[in-house]
Coordinates of C-alpha atoms in Angstrom, one line a residue:
Q1 CA 8.7 102.9 -32.8
V2 CA 7.7 102.8 -29.2
P3 CA 6.9 99.4 -27.6
D4 CA 3.5 99.0 -26.1
F5 CA 3.6 97.5 -22.6
A6 CA 0.8 96.3 -20.4
F7 CA 0.7 97.5 -16.8
W8 CA 1.7 94.2 -15.3
E9 CA 4.9 94.3 -17.5
Y10 CA 5.8 97.7 -15.8
V11 CA 5.3 96.2 -12.5
L12 CA 7.7 93.3 -13.4
F13 CA 10.2 95.7 -14.7
F14 CA 9.9 97.7 -11.3
L15 CA 10.4 94.5 -9.3
V16 CA 13.4 93.2 -11.3
G17 CA 15.0 96.7 -11.0
A18 CA 14.4 96.8 -7.2
A19 CA 15.7 93.3 -6.9
G20 CA 18.9 94.2 -8.7
G21 CA 19.4 97.2 -6.5
I22 CA 18.8 95.2 -3.3
I23 CA 21.3 92.4 -4.5
G24 CA 23.8 95.1 -5.6
G25 CA 23.5 96.9 -2.2
A26 CA 24.1 93.6 -0.4
F27 CA 27.1 92.8 -2.5
C28 CA 28.5 96.2 -1.6
M29 CA 28.0 95.6 2.1
A30 CA 29.5 92.1 1.9
N31 CA 32.5 93.4 -0.1
R32 CA 33.1 96.2 2.5
S33 CA 32.8 93.8 5.4
L34 CA 35.3 91.4 3.8
A35 CA 37.7 94.3 3.1
V36 CA 37.5 95.5 6.7
L37 CA 38.1 91.9 8.0
R38 CA 41.0 91.4 5.8
R39 CA 42.5 94.7 6.9
R40 CA 42.0 93.8 10.5
L41 CA 43.7 90.3 10.1
A42 CA 46.7 91.9 8.5
L43 CA 47.8 88.8 6.8
G44 CA 51.3 88.3 5.5
K45 CA 52.4 88.0 2.0
A46 CA 52.3 84.1 2.2
H47 CA 48.8 84.2 3.2
K48 CA 47.8 86.7 0.6
G49 CA 49.5 84.5 -2.1
L50 CA 47.7 81.4 -0.8
E51 CA 44.3 83.3 -0.9
V52 CA 45.0 84.1 -4.5
V53 CA 45.9 80.4 -5.3
V54 CA 42.8 79.0 -3.5
I55 CA 40.4 81.5 -5.2
A56 CA 41.9 80.9 -8.6
S57 CA 41.8 77.1 -8.0
V58 CA 38.2 77.1 -6.9
A59 CA 37.2 79.3 -10.0
A60 CA 39.1 76.9 -12.3
V61 CA 37.7 73.7 -10.8
L62 CA 34.0 75.2 -11.0
T63 CA 34.4 76.4 -14.5
W64 CA 35.4 72.9 -15.8
T65 CA 33.1 70.8 -13.5
L66 CA 29.8 72.7 -13.8
P67 CA 29.1 71.9 -17.3
S68 CA 29.4 68.2 -16.4
L69 CA 26.4 68.4 -14.0
S70 CA 23.4 67.3 -16.0
F71 CA 20.9 69.4 -14.0
L72 CA 22.7 72.7 -14.8
S73 CA 23.3 72.1 -18.5
S74 CA 22.0 70.1 -21.3
C75 CA 22.9 69.2 -24.9
K76 CA 21.3 71.1 -27.7
N77 CA 21.4 70.3 -31.4
L78 CA 23.8 72.4 -33.5
S79 CA 21.2 72.4 -36.3
D80 CA 19.0 74.6 -34.1
V81 CA 21.5 77.5 -34.0
A82 CA 23.4 79.6 -36.4
P83 CA 26.6 78.0 -37.7
S84 CA 29.7 78.9 -35.6
H85 CA 32.9 77.3 -34.4
H86 CA 32.4 78.7 -30.9
Y87 CA 30.1 76.2 -29.6
R88 CA 31.6 73.6 -27.2
Q89 CA 30.7 69.9 -27.5
Y90 CA 32.2 69.0 -24.1
D91 CA 30.4 65.8 -23.0
C92 CA 27.8 65.9 -25.7
P93 CA 27.4 63.5 -28.6
D94 CA 28.5 64.5 -32.1
G95 CA 26.2 67.1 -33.6
Q96 CA 25.3 68.7 -30.3
Y97 CA 26.8 71.3 -27.9
N98 CA 26.7 72.0 -24.2
E99 CA 25.2 75.4 -23.4
L100 CA 26.9 75.9 -20.1
A101 CA 30.4 74.9 -21.4
T102 CA 29.9 77.3 -24.3
L103 CA 29.2 80.1 -22.0
L104 CA 32.0 79.4 -19.5
L105 CA 34.8 78.1 -21.9
N106 CA 34.7 80.7 -24.7

C-alpha cells in the first residue's frame, strides 16, 4: 500500500530533511575546526588523557543527573505500556517509570 500524503506534509518532510542536512553540515564543520585546533595545539599525552577523563566524566554526570530534572522527564504509569523489565523507576513512585532514565540507562 502507498500512503496518501497531503501537500503540506511533503513540505514538512522537505523542511525536516533540509534542517537535518544543515545541522549535519554544521557538525562536520565544527568537528573539522576542533580537529585542526587540537592538531595545532599539539597537546602532550597527559593533556590528551585528561581530555578523555573530563569528557567521560561530563557524559557520566549528565547521564545520571538529567533524568532527575523534572522539566526534562516525567513519571509514566507502567500500566500504560507493554510489560517489560527494561523500564527504569529511577525517582518515580512504585508502578511508574522515568522515560528519560529508561532511554539513557538501558
